Amino acid sequence: MRLPPLIAVRFFEATARHASVRRAAEELHVTPGAVSQQVRKLEEFLGCALFERQPRGLALTAAGRDYQVACAEGLALIGHATSRIASTNRRHVVLVSCTPGFAVQWLVPRLHGFLQQHPDMDVHVGTTNRAVDLAAEGVHFAVRHGQGAYTGLRSEVLVADDLVPVCSPRLLAPRRSARVADITSARLLHDEHRGDWRLWCEAHGVAGVDCDGGVVFAHSNAAIEAAVAGRGFALARRALVQQELDARELVCVHCKPLPAPLAYHLVYRPEALIDPALRRFRDWVMAQGSAGQGASARTM
């Protein structure tokens, strides 16, 4: 079986469809001379003329009309098969920006389940404490800590938990429960939100605790790791330490939780959800947030 050069077939099919070398060249992003050269090569390969060159343009010969039908069908079959295979094998990438603490404590531990459900997708997590420009930096989703008002962006509450003091059971041994009286200035573990302990002490009428005492960490995940290691008490959102609580690596102090005035919001451009892959990630991550809130309510 003799097969003609595919590029010559493409150029012929476009020329025949438009009945114009110039318009075929515009579609194929080449020069008219390149189109004419490929058509001549195909005619030489076939040993017959495919076009009649007329003063007012091109007209297909009888052989040209038959060949155009076959070429159009063949190229369409190749195009459909290519799209189908490329779509099957193409990996969808989701770009997410959040703080290092949120990534370590909440997002990354849950991502394994999402990737198992969607093996054709990859999630790239960028960690930073600054507010990224989603459009300029090509980021699909950001998790921001605040009141949720972001101009031009859609914002949904992802984690809106109360603040609770937590510590390692080893810090209390042989007792198994933590009391407010166990909290001292030297045992305070602070993250970047250093004022949280002052708010908590004021809300619970705790006196005699220097809220500036203790150790300060740059990120909340470092404060949580120190609490797990038995170094003191960290003030955390329950949803961010639920896994440690379930594993008994941390325990909560028995007291009324402090309502958090701010929350973690999932922020994205409204047009992001046009992409089915991005919509799947949004639906999954919001469901994870809802499940976390339910688990927190049941353990209170």
CSV table of C-alpha atoms in Angstrom, one decimal:
chain,number,residue,atom,x,y,z
A,1,MET,CA,0.0,0.0,0.0
A,2,ARG,CA,1.4,3.4,-1.0
A,3,LEU,CA,0.6,6.2,1.3
A,4,PRO,CA,1.1,9.9,0.4
A,5,PRO,CA,2.8,12.4,2.7
A,6,LEU,CA,0.4,13.4,5.4
A,7,ILE,CA,1.3,17.1,5.2
A,8,ALA,CA,0.5,17.1,1.5
A,9,VAL,CA,-2.9,15.5,2.2
A,10,ARG,CA,-3.7,18.2,4.8
A,11,PHE,CA,-2.7,21.0,2.5
A,12,PHE,CA,-4.8,19.5,-0.3
A,13,GLU,CA,-7.8,19.0,1.8
A,14,ALA,CA,-7.8,22.6,3.1
A,15,THR,CA,-7.3,24.0,-0.4
A,16,ALA,CA,-10.1,21.8,-1.7
A,17,ARG,CA,-12.5,22.8,1.1
A,18,HIS,CA,-11.8,26.6,0.6
A,19,ALA,CA,-11.3,26.4,-3.1
A,20,SER,CA,-8.5,28.8,-2.5
A,21,VAL,CA,-4.8,28.5,-1.9
A,22,ARG,CA,-4.7,31.8,0.0
A,23,ARG,CA,-7.5,30.9,2.4
A,24,ALA,CA,-5.9,27.4,3.0
A,25,ALA,CA,-2.6,29.1,3.8
A,26,GLU,CA,-4.3,31.4,6.4
A,27,GLU,CA,-5.9,28.4,8.1
A,28,LEU,CA,-2.6,26.4,8.1
A,29,HIS,CA,-0.5,29.5,9.1
A,30,VAL,CA,1.9,29.0,6.2
A,31,THR,CA,2.6,30.9,2.9
A,32,PRO,CA,0.5,30.4,-0.2
A,33,GLY,CA,3.7,29.2,-1.9
A,34,ALA,CA,4.1,26.4,0.6
A,35,VAL,CA,0.5,25.3,0.0
A,36,SER,CA,1.0,25.3,-3.8
A,37,GLN,CA,4.2,23.3,-3.5
A,38,GLN,CA,2.6,20.6,-1.3
A,39,VAL,CA,-0.4,20.3,-3.7
A,40,ARG,CA,1.9,19.9,-6.7
A,41,LYS,CA,3.9,17.2,-4.8
A,42,LEU,CA,0.7,15.3,-4.1
A,43,GLU,CA,-0.4,15.5,-7.8
A,44,GLU,CA,3.0,14.2,-8.8
A,45,PHE,CA,2.7,11.4,-6.3
A,46,LEU,CA,-0.8,10.5,-7.7
A,47,GLY,CA,0.2,11.1,-11.3
A,48,CYS,CA,-2.9,13.2,-12.0
A,49,ALA,CA,-4.3,16.7,-11.6
A,50,LEU,CA,-6.5,17.4,-8.6
A,51,PHE,CA,-7.4,21.0,-9.6
A,52,GLU,CA,-8.2,22.8,-12.7
A,53,ARG,CA,-6.5,26.3,-12.6
A,54,GLN,CA,-9.1,28.7,-13.8
A,55,PRO,CA,-8.9,32.5,-14.2
A,56,ARG,CA,-11.4,33.0,-11.3
A,57,GLY,CA,-9.9,30.4,-9.0
A,58,LEU,CA,-9.5,26.7,-8.5
A,59,ALA,CA,-12.0,23.9,-9.4
A,60,LEU,CA,-11.6,20.2,-8.4
A,61,THR,CA,-11.2,17.7,-11.1
A,62,ALA,CA,-13.3,14.5,-11.0
A,63,ALA,CA,-10.3,12.7,-9.4
A,64,GLY,CA,-9.9,15.7,-7.0
A,65,ARG,CA,-13.5,15.5,-5.9
A,66,ASP,CA,-13.2,11.7,-5.1
A,67,TYR,CA,-9.9,12.2,-3.4
A,68,GLN,CA,-11.2,15.2,-1.3
A,69,VAL,CA,-14.0,13.0,0.2
A,70,ALA,CA,-11.5,10.2,1.1
A,71,CYS,CA,-9.0,12.7,2.6
A,72,ALA,CA,-11.6,14.6,4.6
A,73,GLU,CA,-12.9,11.3,6.1
A,74,GLY,CA,-9.4,10.0,6.9
A,75,LEU,CA,-8.3,13.2,8.5
A,76,ALA,CA,-11.5,13.4,10.6
A,77,LEU,CA,-10.9,9.9,11.8
A,78,ILE,CA,-7.3,10.7,12.8
A,79,GLY,CA,-8.4,13.9,14.5
A,80,HIS,CA,-11.2,12.2,16.6
A,81,ALA,CA,-8.8,9.4,17.6
A,82,THR,CA,-6.1,11.9,18.5
A,83,SER,CA,-8.5,13.9,20.7
A,84,ARG,CA,-9.9,10.8,22.4
A,85,ILE,CA,-6.4,9.4,23.3
A,86,ALA,CA,-5.0,12.8,24.3
A,87,SER,CA,-8.0,13.5,26.5
A,88,THR,CA,-7.7,10.1,28.1
A,89,ASN,CA,-4.0,10.5,28.8
A,90,ARG,CA,-3.9,14.2,29.7
A,91,ARG,CA,-3.3,15.0,33.3
A,92,HIS,CA,-5.2,17.8,34.9
A,93,VAL,CA,-3.1,20.1,37.2
A,94,VAL,CA,-4.7,22.0,40.0
A,95,LEU,CA,-2.6,24.9,41.5
A,96,VAL,CA,-3.4,25.7,45.1
A,97,SER,CA,-1.9,28.4,47.3
A,98,CYS,CA,-2.1,28.4,51.1
A,99,THR,CA,0.0,29.0,54.2
A,100,PRO,CA,2.6,26.4,55.3
A,101,GLY,CA,0.6,25.7,58.4
A,102,PHE,CA,-2.7,25.1,56.6
A,103,ALA,CA,-0.9,22.8,54.1
A,104,VAL,CA,0.7,20.6,56.7
A,105,GLN,CA,-2.1,20.5,59.2
A,106,TRP,CA,-5.2,20.3,57.0
A,107,LEU,CA,-4.8,20.1,53.2
A,108,VAL,CA,-1.9,17.7,52.5
A,109,PRO,CA,-3.1,14.9,54.9
A,110,ARG,CA,-6.4,14.8,53.0
A,111,LEU,CA,-5.0,15.0,49.4
A,112,HIS,CA,-4.2,11.3,49.2
A,113,GLY,CA,-7.9,10.4,49.2
A,114,PHE,CA,-8.6,12.9,46.4
A,115,LEU,CA,-5.7,11.7,44.2
A,116,GLN,CA,-6.9,8.1,44.6
A,117,GLN,CA,-10.4,9.1,43.5
A,118,HIS,CA,-9.0,11.1,40.5
A,119,PRO,CA,-5.8,9.4,39.2
A,120,ASP,CA,-5.8,11.7,36.2
A,121,MET,CA,-5.2,14.8,38.3
A,122,ASP,CA,-2.3,16.3,40.1
A,123,VAL,CA,-2.5,18.9,42.8
A,124,HIS,CA,0.4,21.3,43.2
A,125,VAL,CA,0.5,23.1,46.5
A,126,GLY,CA,2.4,26.4,46.8
A,127,THR,CA,3.0,27.6,50.4
A,128,THR,CA,3.3,31.2,51.3
A,129,ASN,CA,2.0,33.7,53.9
A,130,ARG,CA,1.4,36.4,51.3
A,131,ALA,CA,-1.9,36.9,49.3
A,132,VAL,CA,-1.1,35.7,45.8
A,133,ASP,CA,-2.6,37.3,42.7
A,134,LEU,CA,-4.6,34.4,41.3
A,135,ALA,CA,-4.9,35.8,37.7
A,136,ALA,CA,-1.3,37.1,37.4
A,137,GLU,CA,0.3,34.0,38.9
A,138,GLY,CA,-1.9,31.4,37.3
A,139,VAL,CA,-3.2,30.0,40.6
A,140,HIS,CA,-6.5,28.2,40.5
A,141,PHE,CA,-7.4,28.3,44.2
A,142,ALA,CA,-6.1,30.0,47.3
A,143,VAL,CA,-6.9,29.4,51.0
A,144,ARG,CA,-6.9,32.7,52.8
A,145,HIS,CA,-7.4,33.5,56.5
A,146,GLY,CA,-9.7,36.4,57.0
A,147,GLN,CA,-13.3,37.7,56.8
A,148,GLY,CA,-13.8,36.4,53.3
A,149,ALA,CA,-14.3,39.7,51.3
A,150,TYR,CA,-11.9,39.6,48.3
A,151,THR,CA,-12.7,42.0,45.4
A,152,GLY,CA,-13.5,40.2,42.1
A,153,LEU,CA,-13.1,36.7,43.6
A,154,ARG,CA,-15.5,34.1,44.9
A,155,SER,CA,-15.0,33.1,48.5
A,156,GLU,CA,-16.4,30.2,50.5
A,157,VAL,CA,-15.9,29.3,54.2
A,158,LEU,CA,-13.7,26.2,54.3
A,159,VAL,CA,-12.7,26.0,58.0
A,160,ALA,CA,-14.4,28.2,60.5
A,161,ASP,CA,-13.6,26.5,63.8
A,162,ASP,CA,-13.4,27.6,67.4
A,163,LEU,CA,-10.1,28.0,69.1
A,164,VAL,CA,-9.2,25.3,71.7
A,165,PRO,CA,-6.1,24.8,73.8
A,166,VAL,CA,-4.4,21.5,73.1
A,167,CYS,CA,-1.4,19.7,74.6
A,168,SER,CA,0.2,16.2,74.6
A,169,PRO,CA,-1.1,13.7,77.2
A,170,ARG,CA,2.5,13.2,78.2
A,171,LEU,CA,2.5,16.8,79.6
A,172,LEU,CA,-0.3,15.7,82.0
A,173,ALA,CA,0.8,12.2,83.0
A,174,PRO,CA,-0.4,10.4,85.0
A,175,ARG,CA,-3.6,12.4,84.5
A,176,ARG,CA,-5.5,11.9,81.3
A,177,SER,CA,-7.4,15.2,81.1
A,178,ALA,CA,-6.2,18.8,80.8
A,179,ARG,CA,-7.5,21.6,83.0
A,180,VAL,CA,-7.4,25.4,82.6
A,181,ALA,CA,-5.2,25.5,85.7
A,182,ASP,CA,-2.5,23.6,83.9
A,183,ILE,CA,-1.9,26.5,81.5
A,184,THR,CA,1.0,28.7,82.6
A,185,SER,CA,3.0,31.5,81.0
A,186,ALA,CA,6.0,29.3,80.4
A,187,ARG,CA,3.9,26.6,78.7
A,188,LEU,CA,2.3,28.9,76.1
A,189,LEU,CA,3.1,28.0,72.4
A,190,HIS,CA,2.4,30.9,70.0
A,191,ASP,CA,2.1,30.9,66.2
A,192,GLU,CA,1.9,34.0,63.9
A,193,HIS,CA,-1.4,35.0,65.5
A,194,ARG,CA,0.2,35.8,68.8
A,195,GLY,CA,-2.8,37.7,70.2
A,196,ASP,CA,-5.0,34.6,70.3
A,197,TRP,CA,-3.8,33.6,73.8
A,198,ARG,CA,-4.7,37.0,75.2
A,199,LEU,CA,-8.2,36.8,73.6
A,200,TRP,CA,-8.7,33.3,75.1
A,201,CYS,CA,-7.5,34.3,78.6
A,202,GLU,CA,-9.8,37.3,78.6
A,203,ALA,CA,-12.8,35.3,77.4
A,204,HIS,CA,-12.3,32.6,80.2
A,205,GLY,CA,-11.4,35.0,83.0
A,206,VAL,CA,-7.9,33.5,83.3
A,207,ALA,CA,-5.7,35.7,85.5
A,208,GLY,CA,-2.0,35.4,86.4
A,209,VAL,CA,-0.9,34.2,83.0
A,210,ASP,CA,1.5,36.4,81.1
A,211,CYS,CA,0.2,36.1,77.5
A,212,ASP,CA,3.5,37.3,76.1
A,213,GLY,CA,5.4,34.4,77.8
A,214,GLY,CA,6.3,31.1,76.2
A,215,VAL,CA,7.7,30.3,72.8
A,216,VAL,CA,6.8,32.0,69.5
A,217,PHE,CA,6.9,30.1,66.2
A,218,ALA,CA,6.8,31.5,62.7
A,219,HIS,CA,4.1,29.0,61.6
A,220,SER,CA,1.2,27.4,63.3
A,221,ASN,CA,2.3,23.9,62.3
A,222,ALA,CA,5.5,24.4,64.3
A,223,ALA,CA,3.5,25.3,67.4
A,224,ILE,CA,1.4,22.2,66.9
A,225,GLU,CA,4.5,20.0,66.5
A,226,ALA,CA,5.9,21.4,69.7
A,227,ALA,CA,2.6,20.6,71.5
A,228,VAL,CA,2.7,17.0,70.2
A,229,ALA,CA,6.2,16.8,71.6
A,230,GLY,CA,5.0,17.8,75.0
A,231,ARG,CA,6.5,21.3,75.1
A,232,GLY,CA,3.4,23.1,76.1
A,233,PHE,CA,-0.1,24.3,75.1
A,234,ALA,CA,-1.0,25.5,71.6
A,235,LEU,CA,-4.2,27.4,70.7
A,236,ALA,CA,-5.5,25.7,67.6
A,237,ARG,CA,-8.6,25.4,65.4
A,238,ARG,CA,-10.0,22.0,66.2
A,239,ALA,CA,-10.4,21.0,62.5
A,240,LEU,CA,-6.7,21.6,62.0
A,241,VAL,CA,-5.7,19.2,64.7
A,242,GLN,CA,-8.5,16.6,64.4
A,243,GLN,CA,-6.2,13.9,63.3
A,244,GLU,CA,-3.9,14.4,66.3
A,245,LEU,CA,-6.9,14.4,68.6
A,246,ASP,CA,-8.3,11.2,67.1
A,247,ALA,CA,-4.8,9.6,67.5
A,248,ARG,CA,-4.6,10.8,71.1
A,249,GLU,CA,-1.4,12.6,70.2
A,250,LEU,CA,-3.1,15.8,71.5
A,251,VAL,CA,-6.0,16.4,74.0
A,252,CYS,CA,-8.2,19.4,74.5
A,253,VAL,CA,-8.4,21.4,77.6
A,254,HIS,CA,-11.8,21.1,79.1
A,255,CYS,CA,-13.3,24.5,78.7
A,256,LYS,CA,-15.7,26.4,76.5
A,257,PRO,CA,-14.2,27.0,73.0
A,258,LEU,CA,-13.4,30.5,71.9
A,259,PRO,CA,-15.4,31.5,68.8
A,260,ALA,CA,-12.9,32.5,66.0
A,261,PRO,CA,-13.8,35.9,64.4
A,262,LEU,CA,-11.9,34.9,61.3
A,263,ALA,CA,-12.0,31.8,59.1
A,264,TYR,CA,-10.1,30.0,56.3
A,265,HIS,CA,-11.8,30.7,53.0
A,266,LEU,CA,-11.4,28.9,49.6
A,267,VAL,CA,-10.9,31.8,47.1
A,268,TYR,CA,-11.0,31.5,43.4
A,269,ARG,CA,-12.0,33.4,40.2
A,270,PRO,CA,-15.6,32.8,39.2
A,271,GLU,CA,-14.7,31.4,35.8
A,272,ALA,CA,-12.5,28.7,37.3
A,273,LEU,CA,-15.4,26.4,37.8
A,274,ILE,CA,-16.1,26.3,34.0
A,275,ASP,CA,-13.3,23.6,33.9
A,276,PRO,CA,-14.8,20.3,35.1
A,277,ALA,CA,-11.5,19.2,36.7
A,278,LEU,CA,-11.3,22.4,38.8
A,279,ARG,CA,-14.9,22.0,39.7
A,280,ARG,CA,-14.2,18.4,40.9
A,281,PHE,CA,-11.4,19.7,43.2
A,282,ARG,CA,-13.6,22.5,44.5
A,283,ASP,CA,-16.5,20.2,45.3
A,284,TRP,CA,-14.1,17.7,47.0
A,285,VAL,CA,-12.3,20.2,49.2
A,286,MET,CA,-15.5,21.9,50.3
A,287,ALA,CA,-16.9,18.5,51.2
A,288,GLN,CA,-13.8,17.9,53.3
A,289,GLY,CA,-14.4,21.2,55.1
A,290,SER,CA,-18.0,20.3,55.8
A,291,ALA,CA,-17.0,16.9,57.1
A,292,GLY,CA,-14.4,18.4,59.4
A,293,GLN,CA,-16.9,20.8,60.9
A,294,GLY,CA,-19.3,17.9,61.6
A,295,ALA,CA,-16.5,15.9,63.3
A,296,SER,CA,-15.6,18.9,65.4
A,297,ALA,CA,-19.2,19.4,66.5
A,298,ARG,CA,-19.5,15.7,67.5
A,299,THR,CA,-16.4,15.8,69.7
A,300,MET,CA,-17.3,18.9,71.6
